[in-house]
């Protein structure tokens, strides 16, 4: 529960060239992932399938399980890996054989992950981070014995270091362990801070789970299940709701919304605890090492030279209380296939700056010192877009339900939100670093070193060209979308692009 995945195990280097297979219990892990869907499918076949095959469901289930086990066993048998002198070789494929060679010099580091069942069985998933520009893992071993995972990580690190220093791996050390002395603690979160982070991470994941369950079991539900009157009837509240006056009905709706808020808060806390429990960030010789998770433990290394930018996220309430979240955008994807690594989910400003100092990224300016963009950012979209819903509400209210006219009361919120978003959007170029701020409620400050800039594009729509404005889109390696500065004068955009390219 302390977030430590690997127990040190000294392993002689001479044992590393053997052809090896995954742990036999990998079969159990893979089958456990497939059985729930298979069971739901069989239930659907039994309850809603053709009458002539319902009696054969048990026999179909037997052959399906045999086929699943046979396929998984054959996949396991055909999968092997070997640590050579200069590369890791992975062979896989049932019919078409695929042999993949990954040179040690391309492997940035080895990350480990353990789900709940894998922890109970003493196994771990090994992910190889390579220079694939965030396109995913080039090598995954799912799953190996915990001691074997430690052996793999240590052998790969040693041989990579030996290649970089042009020394034979066999002469580097006769045996080795994963040395705890390589790291020093940078940031950690105790239980109280994890719970505090959960309060700020409002989440309706409970309803998402219910929706996924309903989507898979919709054949068991009546067609009018989502009719509000039927729901009230199922809960025994239809007669009570009908007897209430308007004020009481409004109060009941408010109570329902409050309940939704409480469920969202609880969902955020539960989700955060599961993900961030035991969070610890260490400084290693090459970068950061992050360990976290209650059910699924992850152990991820982020080399400093692969970090492209930093993002500081907060909100009006969090900022007033002095809390920030720090993420780094890296070429290496994490276990969720995302390029953003959370390295401080809830931290104070001084803690964020201490971590950023290790990366060479500065946080020297903030909202008051940054330059605002043109006000056309908020009023131009309204001029062209707002008339559409206004006309739609009027037509619908005329031909469908007069009560729809009440929606006009919500329309003033649209320009208000648009204006707040414009006021929040600012940018600054300080020395060799660009700052771009977005969002009023979910505030994001992107800190981009200019040496990481890959491209700078100026774009104009027909309207922005007419009023002399432009957008700048800054491409960054490993980031799915560009860093964008909206609504700045065209001359300023051209000048800024020249400075960005000159300093990158």
GROMACS .gro file of C-alpha atoms in nm:
model
  504
    1UNK     CA    1   0.000   0.000   0.000
    2UNK     CA    2   0.304   0.229   0.014
    3UNK     CA    3   0.317   0.246  -0.366
    4UNK     CA    4   0.639   0.041  -0.399
    5UNK     CA    5   0.614  -0.208  -0.681
    6UNK     CA    6   0.947  -0.382  -0.692
    7UNK     CA    7   1.142  -0.575  -0.434
    8UNK     CA    8   1.517  -0.564  -0.514
    9UNK     CA    9   1.642  -0.895  -0.652
   10UNK     CA   10   2.008  -0.937  -0.753
   11UNK     CA   11   2.032  -1.122  -1.084
   12UNK     CA   12   2.349  -1.238  -1.261
   13UNK     CA   13   2.389  -1.084  -1.605
   14UNK     CA   14   2.479  -1.421  -1.755
   15UNK     CA   15   2.115  -1.533  -1.720
   16UNK     CA   16   1.973  -1.259  -1.940
   17UNK     CA   17   2.016  -1.407  -2.290
   18UNK     CA   18   1.763  -1.689  -2.242
   19UNK     CA   19   1.443  -1.704  -2.446
   20UNK     CA   20   1.159  -1.650  -2.200
   21UNK     CA   21   0.780  -1.656  -2.193
   22UNK     CA   22   0.532  -1.457  -1.989
   23UNK     CA   23   0.416  -1.586  -1.652
   24UNK     CA   24   0.169  -1.878  -1.697
   25UNK     CA   25  -0.085  -1.697  -1.482
   26UNK     CA   26  -0.107  -1.437  -1.760
   27UNK     CA   27  -0.375  -1.673  -1.895
   28UNK     CA   28  -0.584  -1.610  -1.584
   29UNK     CA   29  -0.542  -1.234  -1.614
   30UNK     CA   30  -0.644  -1.227  -1.981
   31UNK     CA   31  -0.944  -1.454  -1.925
   32UNK     CA   32  -1.061  -1.240  -1.632
   33UNK     CA   33  -1.075  -0.941  -1.869
   34UNK     CA   34  -1.280  -1.125  -2.130
   35UNK     CA   35  -1.523  -1.324  -1.916
   36UNK     CA   36  -1.752  -1.033  -1.811
   37UNK     CA   37  -1.833  -0.944  -2.172
   38UNK     CA   38  -1.877  -1.310  -2.261
   39UNK     CA   39  -2.114  -1.365  -1.967
   40UNK     CA   40  -2.324  -1.061  -2.063
   41UNK     CA   41  -2.342  -1.188  -2.421
   42UNK     CA   42  -2.459  -1.532  -2.306
   43UNK     CA   43  -2.724  -1.378  -2.080
   44UNK     CA   44  -2.849  -1.172  -2.373
   45UNK     CA   45  -2.855  -1.484  -2.589
   46UNK     CA   46  -3.047  -1.676  -2.323
   47UNK     CA   47  -3.309  -1.406  -2.258
   48UNK     CA   48  -3.357  -1.243  -2.597
   49UNK     CA   49  -3.208  -1.480  -2.854
   50UNK     CA   50  -3.402  -1.704  -3.092
   51UNK     CA   51  -3.616  -1.964  -2.914
   52UNK     CA   52  -3.457  -2.255  -3.098
   53UNK     CA   53  -3.109  -2.189  -2.953
   54UNK     CA   54  -3.194  -2.081  -2.597
   55UNK     CA   55  -3.173  -2.437  -2.475
   56UNK     CA   56  -2.824  -2.469  -2.618
   57UNK     CA   57  -2.678  -2.175  -2.426
   58UNK     CA   58  -2.498  -2.400  -2.174
   59UNK     CA   59  -2.331  -2.596  -2.455
   60UNK     CA   60  -2.242  -2.273  -2.637
   61UNK     CA   61  -2.095  -2.135  -2.315
   62UNK     CA   62  -1.881  -2.448  -2.271
   63UNK     CA   63  -1.738  -2.430  -2.622
   64UNK     CA   64  -1.689  -2.052  -2.591
   65UNK     CA   65  -1.485  -2.095  -2.271
   66UNK     CA   66  -1.280  -2.375  -2.429
   67UNK     CA   67  -1.216  -2.160  -2.737
   68UNK     CA   68  -1.119  -1.858  -2.526
   69UNK     CA   69  -0.880  -2.064  -2.315
   70UNK     CA   70  -0.732  -2.234  -2.619
   71UNK     CA   71  -0.676  -1.904  -2.799
   72UNK     CA   72  -0.520  -1.739  -2.496
   73UNK     CA   73  -0.297  -2.042  -2.431
   74UNK     CA   74  -0.175  -2.044  -2.792
   75UNK     CA   75  -0.109  -1.668  -2.779
   76UNK     CA   76   0.086  -1.718  -2.454
   77UNK     CA   77   0.283  -2.009  -2.598
   78UNK     CA   78   0.376  -1.815  -2.912
   79UNK     CA   79   0.486  -1.505  -2.719
   80UNK     CA   80   0.848  -1.490  -2.610
   81UNK     CA   81   1.117  -1.234  -2.538
   82UNK     CA   82   1.492  -1.232  -2.509
   83UNK     CA   83   1.745  -0.981  -2.379
   84UNK     CA   84   2.031  -0.976  -2.626
   85UNK     CA   85   2.358  -0.791  -2.597
   86UNK     CA   86   2.230  -0.485  -2.787
   87UNK     CA   87   1.851  -0.521  -2.808
   88UNK     CA   88   1.536  -0.665  -2.660
   89UNK     CA   89   1.362  -0.902  -2.900
   90UNK     CA   90   0.990  -0.977  -2.868
   91UNK     CA   91   0.824  -1.249  -3.078
   92UNK     CA   92   0.445  -1.281  -3.097
   93UNK     CA   93   0.160  -1.384  -3.324
   94UNK     CA   94  -0.057  -1.695  -3.356
   95UNK     CA   95  -0.063  -1.729  -3.735
   96UNK     CA   96   0.142  -1.435  -3.863
   97UNK     CA   97   0.472  -1.424  -3.678
   98UNK     CA   98   0.596  -1.082  -3.565
   99UNK     CA   99   0.948  -1.041  -3.429
  100UNK     CA  100   1.022  -0.695  -3.294
  101UNK     CA  101   1.371  -0.579  -3.203
  102UNK     CA  102   1.408  -0.277  -2.975
  103UNK     CA  103   1.767  -0.148  -2.935
  104UNK     CA  104   1.855  -0.051  -2.580
  105UNK     CA  105   1.967   0.291  -2.697
  106UNK     CA  106   1.606   0.367  -2.802
  107UNK     CA  107   1.457   0.263  -2.468
  108UNK     CA  108   1.413   0.569  -2.249
  109UNK     CA  109   1.310   0.370  -1.944
  110UNK     CA  110   1.106   0.077  -1.818
  111UNK     CA  111   0.778   0.145  -1.636
  112UNK     CA  112   0.591  -0.106  -1.424
  113UNK     CA  113   0.220  -0.141  -1.354
  114UNK     CA  114   0.021  -0.372  -1.124
  115UNK     CA  115  -0.354  -0.419  -1.119
  116UNK     CA  116  -0.532  -0.565  -0.819
  117UNK     CA  117  -0.533  -0.924  -0.947
  118UNK     CA  118  -0.172  -0.892  -1.066
  119UNK     CA  119  -0.069  -0.778  -0.717
  120UNK     CA  120  -0.243  -1.076  -0.561
  121UNK     CA  121  -0.062  -1.309  -0.802
  122UNK     CA  122   0.276  -1.137  -0.762
  123UNK     CA  123   0.302  -1.016  -1.122
  124UNK     CA  124   0.356  -0.686  -1.302
  125UNK     CA  125   0.314  -0.538  -1.650
  126UNK     CA  126   0.634  -0.406  -1.805
  127UNK     CA  127   0.609  -0.107  -2.043
  128UNK     CA  128   0.904   0.009  -2.248
  129UNK     CA  129   0.919   0.382  -2.314
  130UNK     CA  130   1.093   0.453  -2.645
  131UNK     CA  131   1.146   0.754  -2.867
  132UNK     CA  132   0.814   0.706  -3.049
  133UNK     CA  133   0.688   1.065  -2.997
  134UNK     CA  134   0.403   0.973  -2.769
  135UNK     CA  135   0.255   0.719  -3.010
  136UNK     CA  136   0.227   0.456  -2.740
  137UNK     CA  137   0.433   0.168  -2.601
  138UNK     CA  138   0.655  -0.010  -2.853
  139UNK     CA  139   0.701  -0.299  -2.613
  140UNK     CA  140   0.467  -0.435  -2.349
  141UNK     CA  141   0.519  -0.754  -2.149
  142UNK     CA  142   0.190  -0.847  -1.986
  143UNK     CA  143   0.259  -0.998  -1.741
  144UNK     CA  144   0.579  -1.126  -1.578
  145UNK     CA  145   0.684  -1.229  -1.232
  146UNK     CA  146   0.760  -0.937  -1.000
  147UNK     CA  147   1.124  -1.042  -0.961
  148UNK     CA  148   1.150  -1.082  -1.339
  149UNK     CA  149   1.013  -0.730  -1.388
  150UNK     CA  150   1.285  -0.602  -1.155
  151UNK     CA  151   1.545  -0.801  -1.345
  152UNK     CA  152   1.429  -0.665  -1.682
  153UNK     CA  153   1.436  -0.305  -1.566
  154UNK     CA  154   1.782  -0.338  -1.415
  155UNK     CA  155   1.936  -0.526  -1.709
  156UNK     CA  156   1.795  -0.281  -1.965
  157UNK     CA  157   1.913   0.022  -1.769
  158UNK     CA  158   2.259  -0.128  -1.722
  159UNK     CA  159   2.303  -0.224  -2.087
  160UNK     CA  160   2.171   0.110  -2.206
  161UNK     CA  161   2.425   0.284  -1.982
  162UNK     CA  162   2.697   0.050  -2.106
  163UNK     CA  163   2.616   0.137  -2.468
  164UNK     CA  164   2.625   0.509  -2.392
  165UNK     CA  165   2.967   0.476  -2.226
  166UNK     CA  166   3.094   0.222  -2.483
  167UNK     CA  167   3.167  -0.031  -2.209
  168UNK     CA  168   3.071  -0.398  -2.235
  169UNK     CA  169   2.775  -0.474  -2.015
  170UNK     CA  170   2.947  -0.777  -1.866
  171UNK     CA  171   3.230  -0.557  -1.739
  172UNK     CA  172   3.000  -0.298  -1.588
  173UNK     CA  173   2.896  -0.507  -1.289
  174UNK     CA  174   2.871  -0.879  -1.215
  175UNK     CA  175   2.534  -0.839  -1.049
  176UNK     CA  176   2.312  -0.553  -0.946
  177UNK     CA  177   1.989  -0.441  -0.783
  178UNK     CA  178   1.748  -0.156  -0.834
  179UNK     CA  179   1.923   0.088  -0.604
  180UNK     CA  180   1.703   0.310  -0.391
  181UNK     CA  181   2.001   0.545  -0.366
  182UNK     CA  182   1.934   0.653  -0.725
  183UNK     CA  183   1.634   0.858  -0.616
  184UNK     CA  184   1.557   1.136  -0.373
  185UNK     CA  185   1.203   1.242  -0.273
  186UNK     CA  186   1.069   1.556  -0.439
  187UNK     CA  187   0.697   1.554  -0.360
  188UNK     CA  188   0.449   1.326  -0.183
  189UNK     CA  189   0.081   1.332  -0.090
  190UNK     CA  190  -0.053   1.202   0.238
  191UNK     CA  191  -0.410   1.077   0.283
  192UNK     CA  192  -0.543   1.417   0.385
  193UNK     CA  193  -0.406   1.586   0.074
  194UNK     CA  194  -0.536   1.308  -0.152
  195UNK     CA  195  -0.886   1.354  -0.006
  196UNK     CA  196  -0.858   1.731  -0.052
  197UNK     CA  197  -0.763   1.679  -0.416
  198UNK     CA  198  -1.068   1.456  -0.458
  199UNK     CA  199  -1.300   1.734  -0.340
  200UNK     CA  200  -1.176   1.955  -0.626
  201UNK     CA  201  -1.204   1.675  -0.884
  202UNK     CA  202  -1.583   1.673  -0.918
  203UNK     CA  203  -1.677   1.362  -1.117
  204UNK     CA  204  -1.997   1.196  -1.232
  205UNK     CA  205  -1.815   0.867  -1.289
  206UNK     CA  206  -2.094   0.687  -1.098
  207UNK     CA  207  -2.343   0.783  -1.366
  208UNK     CA  208  -2.093   0.686  -1.636
  209UNK     CA  209  -2.068   0.340  -1.483
  210UNK     CA  210  -2.446   0.313  -1.463
  211UNK     CA  211  -2.470   0.422  -1.826
  212UNK     CA  212  -2.216   0.161  -1.935
  213UNK     CA  213  -2.403  -0.106  -1.741
  214UNK     CA  214  -2.737  -0.003  -1.892
  215UNK     CA  215  -2.581   0.000  -2.239
  216UNK     CA  216  -2.476  -0.364  -2.196
  217UNK     CA  217  -2.795  -0.479  -2.023
  218UNK     CA  218  -3.053  -0.276  -2.217
  219UNK     CA  219  -3.219  -0.599  -2.333
  220UNK     CA  220  -3.332  -0.654  -1.972
  221UNK     CA  221  -3.492  -0.309  -1.939
  222UNK     CA  222  -3.837  -0.198  -2.057
  223UNK     CA  223  -3.850   0.048  -2.345
  224UNK     CA  224  -4.002   0.329  -2.135
  225UNK     CA  225  -3.750   0.304  -1.851
  226UNK     CA  226  -3.638   0.666  -1.904
  227UNK     CA  227  -3.992   0.806  -1.891
  228UNK     CA  228  -3.991   1.041  -1.586
  229UNK     CA  229  -4.338   0.927  -1.481
  230UNK     CA  230  -4.230   0.563  -1.492
  231UNK     CA  231  -3.922   0.641  -1.285
  232UNK     CA  232  -4.136   0.820  -1.027
  233UNK     CA  233  -4.375   0.526  -1.026
  234UNK     CA  234  -4.090   0.278  -0.975
  235UNK     CA  235  -3.971   0.484  -0.678
  236UNK     CA  236  -4.325   0.512  -0.542
  237UNK     CA  237  -4.319   0.892  -0.573
  238UNK     CA  238  -4.563   0.961  -0.858
  239UNK     CA  239  -4.868   1.023  -0.636
  240UNK     CA  240  -4.663   1.226  -0.392
  241UNK     CA  241  -4.513   1.444  -0.667
  242UNK     CA  242  -4.855   1.500  -0.827
  243UNK     CA  243  -4.994   1.622  -0.492
  244UNK     CA  244  -4.721   1.884  -0.444
  245UNK     CA  245  -4.771   2.246  -0.535
  246UNK     CA  246  -4.535   2.438  -0.765
  247UNK     CA  247  -4.308   2.558  -0.481
  248UNK     CA  248  -4.272   2.206  -0.342
  249UNK     CA  249  -4.191   2.069  -0.688
  250UNK     CA  250  -3.923   2.333  -0.735
  251UNK     CA  251  -3.777   2.244  -0.395
  252UNK     CA  252  -3.774   1.875  -0.486
  253UNK     CA  253  -3.586   1.954  -0.807
  254UNK     CA  254  -3.337   2.162  -0.608
  255UNK     CA  255  -3.293   1.871  -0.365
  256UNK     CA  256  -3.231   1.637  -0.660
  257UNK     CA  257  -2.966   1.874  -0.797
  258UNK     CA  258  -2.804   1.894  -0.453
  259UNK     CA  259  -2.797   1.515  -0.439
  260UNK     CA  260  -2.630   1.517  -0.781
  261UNK     CA  261  -2.367   1.755  -0.643
  262UNK     CA  262  -2.300   1.528  -0.344
  263UNK     CA  263  -2.271   1.223  -0.570
  264UNK     CA  264  -2.029   1.415  -0.794
  265UNK     CA  265  -1.813   1.511  -0.496
  266UNK     CA  266  -1.808   1.155  -0.364
  267UNK     CA  267  -1.729   1.026  -0.713
  268UNK     CA  268  -1.438   1.268  -0.740
  269UNK     CA  269  -1.300   1.166  -0.399
  270UNK     CA  270  -1.328   0.793  -0.474
  271UNK     CA  271  -1.173   0.830  -0.818
  272UNK     CA  272  -0.887   1.042  -0.684
  273UNK     CA  273  -0.813   0.807  -0.395
  274UNK     CA  274  -0.798   0.509  -0.630
  275UNK     CA  275  -0.561   0.691  -0.866
  276UNK     CA  276  -0.344   0.904  -0.634
  277UNK     CA  277  -0.314   0.696  -0.316
  278UNK     CA  278   0.046   0.677  -0.202
  279UNK     CA  279   0.155   0.940  -0.455
  280UNK     CA  280   0.529   0.995  -0.451
  281UNK     CA  281   0.757   1.179  -0.691
  282UNK     CA  282   1.131   1.114  -0.676
  283UNK     CA  283   1.421   1.276  -0.856
  284UNK     CA  284   1.638   1.021  -1.035
  285UNK     CA  285   1.962   1.060  -1.224
  286UNK     CA  286   1.775   1.098  -1.552
  287UNK     CA  287   1.444   1.260  -1.451
  288UNK     CA  288   1.140   1.193  -1.234
  289UNK     CA  289   1.002   0.868  -1.098
  290UNK     CA  290   0.631   0.868  -1.008
  291UNK     CA  291   0.456   0.598  -0.803
  292UNK     CA  292   0.086   0.601  -0.722
  293UNK     CA  293  -0.234   0.397  -0.706
  294UNK     CA  294  -0.451   0.207  -0.460
  295UNK     CA  295  -0.583  -0.079  -0.674
  296UNK     CA  296  -0.360  -0.036  -0.980
  297UNK     CA  297  -0.007   0.058  -0.881
  298UNK     CA  298   0.202   0.237  -1.143
  299UNK     CA  299   0.573   0.309  -1.141
  300UNK     CA  300   0.663   0.553  -1.420
  301UNK     CA  301   0.991   0.724  -1.505
  302UNK     CA  302   0.991   1.054  -1.698
  303UNK     CA  303   1.334   1.147  -1.839
  304UNK     CA  304   1.394   1.521  -1.822
  305UNK     CA  305   1.509   1.549  -2.182
  306UNK     CA  306   1.169   1.421  -2.301
  307UNK     CA  307   0.969   1.684  -2.111
  308UNK     CA  308   0.840   1.937  -2.364
  309UNK     CA  309   0.629   2.175  -2.158
  310UNK     CA  310   0.455   2.219  -1.824
  311UNK     CA  311   0.091   2.294  -1.744
  312UNK     CA  312  -0.024   2.448  -1.416
  313UNK     CA  313  -0.395   2.386  -1.362
  314UNK     CA  314  -0.615   2.546  -1.098
  315UNK     CA  315  -0.954   2.716  -1.055
  316UNK     CA  316  -1.104   3.018  -0.880
  317UNK     CA  317  -1.159   2.835  -0.552
  318UNK     CA  318  -0.842   2.627  -0.564
  319UNK     CA  319  -0.635   2.934  -0.648
  320UNK     CA  320  -0.781   3.131  -0.358
  321UNK     CA  321  -0.687   2.845  -0.126
  322UNK     CA  322  -0.336   2.828  -0.274
  323UNK     CA  323  -0.366   2.492  -0.454
  324UNK     CA  324  -0.233   2.404  -0.799
  325UNK     CA  325  -0.189   2.094  -1.012
  326UNK     CA  326   0.131   2.048  -1.209
  327UNK     CA  327   0.152   1.837  -1.524
  328UNK     CA  328   0.437   1.791  -1.768
  329UNK     CA  329   0.388   1.715  -2.135
  330UNK     CA  330   0.626   1.441  -2.235
  331UNK     CA  331   0.710   1.247  -2.547
  332UNK     CA  332   0.651   0.932  -2.345
  333UNK     CA  333   0.291   0.831  -2.281
  334UNK     CA  334   0.182   0.714  -1.938
  335UNK     CA  335  -0.024   0.404  -1.859
  336UNK     CA  336  -0.340   0.584  -1.974
  337UNK     CA  337  -0.189   0.661  -2.316
  338UNK     CA  338  -0.178   1.031  -2.235
  339UNK     CA  339   0.113   1.265  -2.295
  340UNK     CA  340   0.032   1.472  -1.983
  341UNK     CA  341   0.190   1.333  -1.668
  342UNK     CA  342   0.051   1.461  -1.339
  343UNK     CA  343   0.360   1.505  -1.121
  344UNK     CA  344   0.194   1.712  -0.847
  345UNK     CA  345  -0.187   1.666  -0.837
  346UNK     CA  346  -0.234   1.912  -0.549
  347UNK     CA  347   0.054   2.133  -0.447
  348UNK     CA  348   0.133   2.481  -0.319
  349UNK     CA  349   0.307   2.736  -0.541
  350UNK     CA  350   0.647   2.689  -0.374
  351UNK     CA  351   0.624   2.311  -0.422
  352UNK     CA  352   0.538   2.358  -0.789
  353UNK     CA  353   0.832   2.593  -0.841
  354UNK     CA  354   1.071   2.353  -0.667
  355UNK     CA  355   0.972   2.075  -0.908
  356UNK     CA  356   0.987   2.305  -1.212
  357UNK     CA  357   1.338   2.413  -1.117
  358UNK     CA  358   1.453   2.057  -1.179
  359UNK     CA  359   1.318   2.070  -1.536
  360UNK     CA  360   1.464   2.409  -1.629
  361UNK     CA  361   1.112   2.548  -1.686
  362UNK     CA  362   1.037   2.874  -1.505
  363UNK     CA  363   0.718   3.016  -1.357
  364UNK     CA  364   0.810   3.384  -1.349
  365UNK     CA  365   0.488   3.553  -1.456
  366UNK     CA  366   0.116   3.519  -1.403
  367UNK     CA  367  -0.220   3.672  -1.495
  368UNK     CA  368  -0.161   4.043  -1.406
  369UNK     CA  369   0.164   4.065  -1.605
  370UNK     CA  370   0.035   3.883  -1.914
  371UNK     CA  371  -0.101   4.048  -2.228
  372UNK     CA  372  -0.477   4.023  -2.304
  373UNK     CA  373  -0.609   3.937  -2.649
  374UNK     CA  374  -0.858   4.135  -2.856
  375UNK     CA  375  -1.219   4.159  -2.723
  376UNK     CA  376  -1.341   4.028  -3.059
  377UNK     CA  377  -1.264   3.684  -2.919
  378UNK     CA  378  -1.589   3.694  -2.719
  379UNK     CA  379  -1.828   3.909  -2.921
  380UNK     CA  380  -1.759   3.784  -3.276
  381UNK     CA  381  -1.879   3.425  -3.207
  382UNK     CA  382  -2.192   3.563  -3.042
  383UNK     CA  383  -2.282   3.781  -3.340
  384UNK     CA  384  -2.269   3.484  -3.575
  385UNK     CA  385  -2.376   3.197  -3.348
  386UNK     CA  386  -2.623   3.328  -3.089
  387UNK     CA  387  -2.907   3.408  -3.334
  388UNK     CA  388  -2.933   3.039  -3.427
  389UNK     CA  389  -3.046   2.912  -3.081
  390UNK     CA  390  -3.263   3.222  -3.034
  391UNK     CA  391  -3.456   3.149  -3.355
  392UNK     CA  392  -3.467   2.777  -3.273
  393UNK     CA  393  -3.621   2.838  -2.930
  394UNK     CA  394  -3.883   3.072  -3.077
  395UNK     CA  395  -3.985   2.827  -3.350
  396UNK     CA  396  -3.998   2.533  -3.107
  397UNK     CA  397  -4.205   2.729  -2.856
  398UNK     CA  398  -4.447   2.838  -3.125
  399UNK     CA  399  -4.513   2.494  -3.270
  400UNK     CA  400  -4.435   2.263  -2.978
  401UNK     CA  401  -4.456   2.395  -2.622
  402UNK     CA  402  -4.496   2.760  -2.508
  403UNK     CA  403  -4.296   2.679  -2.195
  404UNK     CA  404  -3.983   2.664  -2.412
  405UNK     CA  405  -3.987   3.045  -2.409
  406UNK     CA  406  -3.840   3.013  -2.058
  407UNK     CA  407  -3.512   2.904  -2.218
  408UNK     CA  408  -3.462   3.265  -2.328
  409UNK     CA  409  -3.385   3.339  -1.962
  410UNK     CA  410  -3.071   3.126  -1.994
  411UNK     CA  411  -2.936   3.305  -2.301
  412UNK     CA  412  -2.769   3.592  -2.106
  413UNK     CA  413  -2.537   3.329  -1.957
  414UNK     CA  414  -2.389   3.266  -2.303
  415UNK     CA  415  -2.227   3.610  -2.353
  416UNK     CA  416  -2.129   3.615  -1.985
  417UNK     CA  417  -1.939   3.286  -2.016
  418UNK     CA  418  -1.786   3.397  -2.345
  419UNK     CA  419  -1.662   3.722  -2.191
  420UNK     CA  420  -1.515   3.544  -1.887
  421UNK     CA  421  -1.333   3.306  -2.120
  422UNK     CA  422  -1.191   3.601  -2.314
  423UNK     CA  423  -1.074   3.777  -1.997
  424UNK     CA  424  -0.896   3.460  -1.885
  425UNK     CA  425  -0.709   3.412  -2.214
  426UNK     CA  426  -0.369   3.585  -2.199
  427UNK     CA  427  -0.015   3.528  -2.315
  428UNK     CA  428   0.339   3.649  -2.253
  429UNK     CA  429   0.683   3.591  -2.402
  430UNK     CA  430   0.945   3.621  -2.129
  431UNK     CA  431   1.301   3.556  -2.241
  432UNK     CA  432   1.311   3.210  -2.396
  433UNK     CA  433   0.977   3.090  -2.261
  434UNK     CA  434   0.616   3.138  -2.371
  435UNK     CA  435   0.322   3.157  -2.129
  436UNK     CA  436  -0.034   3.094  -2.249
  437UNK     CA  437  -0.330   3.105  -2.010
  438UNK     CA  438  -0.677   2.963  -2.084
  439UNK     CA  439  -1.004   2.905  -1.902
  440UNK     CA  440  -1.198   3.090  -1.636
  441UNK     CA  441  -1.323   2.799  -1.425
  442UNK     CA  442  -1.071   2.533  -1.532
  443UNK     CA  443  -0.763   2.755  -1.551
  444UNK     CA  444  -0.460   2.624  -1.741
  445UNK     CA  445  -0.127   2.804  -1.765
  446UNK     CA  446   0.102   2.645  -2.026
  447UNK     CA  447   0.475   2.706  -1.981
  448UNK     CA  448   0.652   2.633  -2.309
  449UNK     CA  449   1.031   2.662  -2.349
  450UNK     CA  450   1.097   2.796  -2.698
  451UNK     CA  451   1.357   2.527  -2.763
  452UNK     CA  452   1.067   2.279  -2.772
  453UNK     CA  453   0.873   2.465  -3.042
  454UNK     CA  454   0.835   2.253  -3.357
  455UNK     CA  455   0.623   2.481  -3.575
  456UNK     CA  456   0.438   2.815  -3.568
  457UNK     CA  457   0.132   2.868  -3.789
  458UNK     CA  458  -0.085   3.177  -3.836
  459UNK     CA  459  -0.449   3.105  -3.922
  460UNK     CA  460  -0.735   3.337  -4.016
  461UNK     CA  461  -1.102   3.272  -4.076
  462UNK     CA  462  -1.304   3.487  -4.317
  463UNK     CA  463  -1.432   3.701  -4.027
  464UNK     CA  464  -1.097   3.739  -3.852
  465UNK     CA  465  -0.935   3.834  -4.183
  466UNK     CA  466  -1.200   4.104  -4.230
  467UNK     CA  467  -1.133   4.259  -3.887
  468UNK     CA  468  -0.754   4.212  -3.903
  469UNK     CA  469  -0.711   3.942  -3.637
  470UNK     CA  470  -0.538   3.604  -3.642
  471UNK     CA  471  -0.463   3.296  -3.433
  472UNK     CA  472  -0.120   3.151  -3.367
  473UNK     CA  473  -0.091   2.773  -3.342
  474UNK     CA  474   0.234   2.646  -3.192
  475UNK     CA  475   0.319   2.283  -3.257
  476UNK     CA  476   0.494   2.089  -2.980
  477UNK     CA  477   0.627   1.735  -3.012
  478UNK     CA  478   0.423   1.482  -2.818
  479UNK     CA  479   0.122   1.713  -2.783
  480UNK     CA  480  -0.198   1.612  -2.964
  481UNK     CA  481  -0.315   1.971  -3.020
  482UNK     CA  482  -0.114   2.291  -3.069
  483UNK     CA  483  -0.073   2.565  -2.813
  484UNK     CA  484  -0.308   2.835  -2.946
  485UNK     CA  485  -0.323   3.210  -2.893
  486UNK     CA  486  -0.656   3.351  -3.012
  487UNK     CA  487  -0.759   3.690  -3.148
  488UNK     CA  488  -0.443   3.895  -3.175
  489UNK     CA  489  -0.377   4.161  -3.443
  490UNK     CA  490  -0.221   4.020  -3.758
  491UNK     CA  491   0.090   4.240  -3.733
  492UNK     CA  492   0.144   4.126  -3.373
  493UNK     CA  493   0.097   3.763  -3.480
  494UNK     CA  494   0.361   3.795  -3.753
  495UNK     CA  495   0.605   3.963  -3.514
  496UNK     CA  496   0.544   3.701  -3.246
  497UNK     CA  497   0.594   3.417  -3.493
  498UNK     CA  498   0.929   3.565  -3.597
  499UNK     CA  499   1.043   3.589  -3.235
  500UNK     CA  500   0.930   3.236  -3.156
  501UNK     CA  501   1.113   3.089  -3.455
  502UNK     CA  502   1.425   3.298  -3.393
  503UNK     CA  503   1.452   3.183  -3.033
  504UNK     CA  504   1.354   2.819  -3.086
   0.00000   0.00000   0.00000
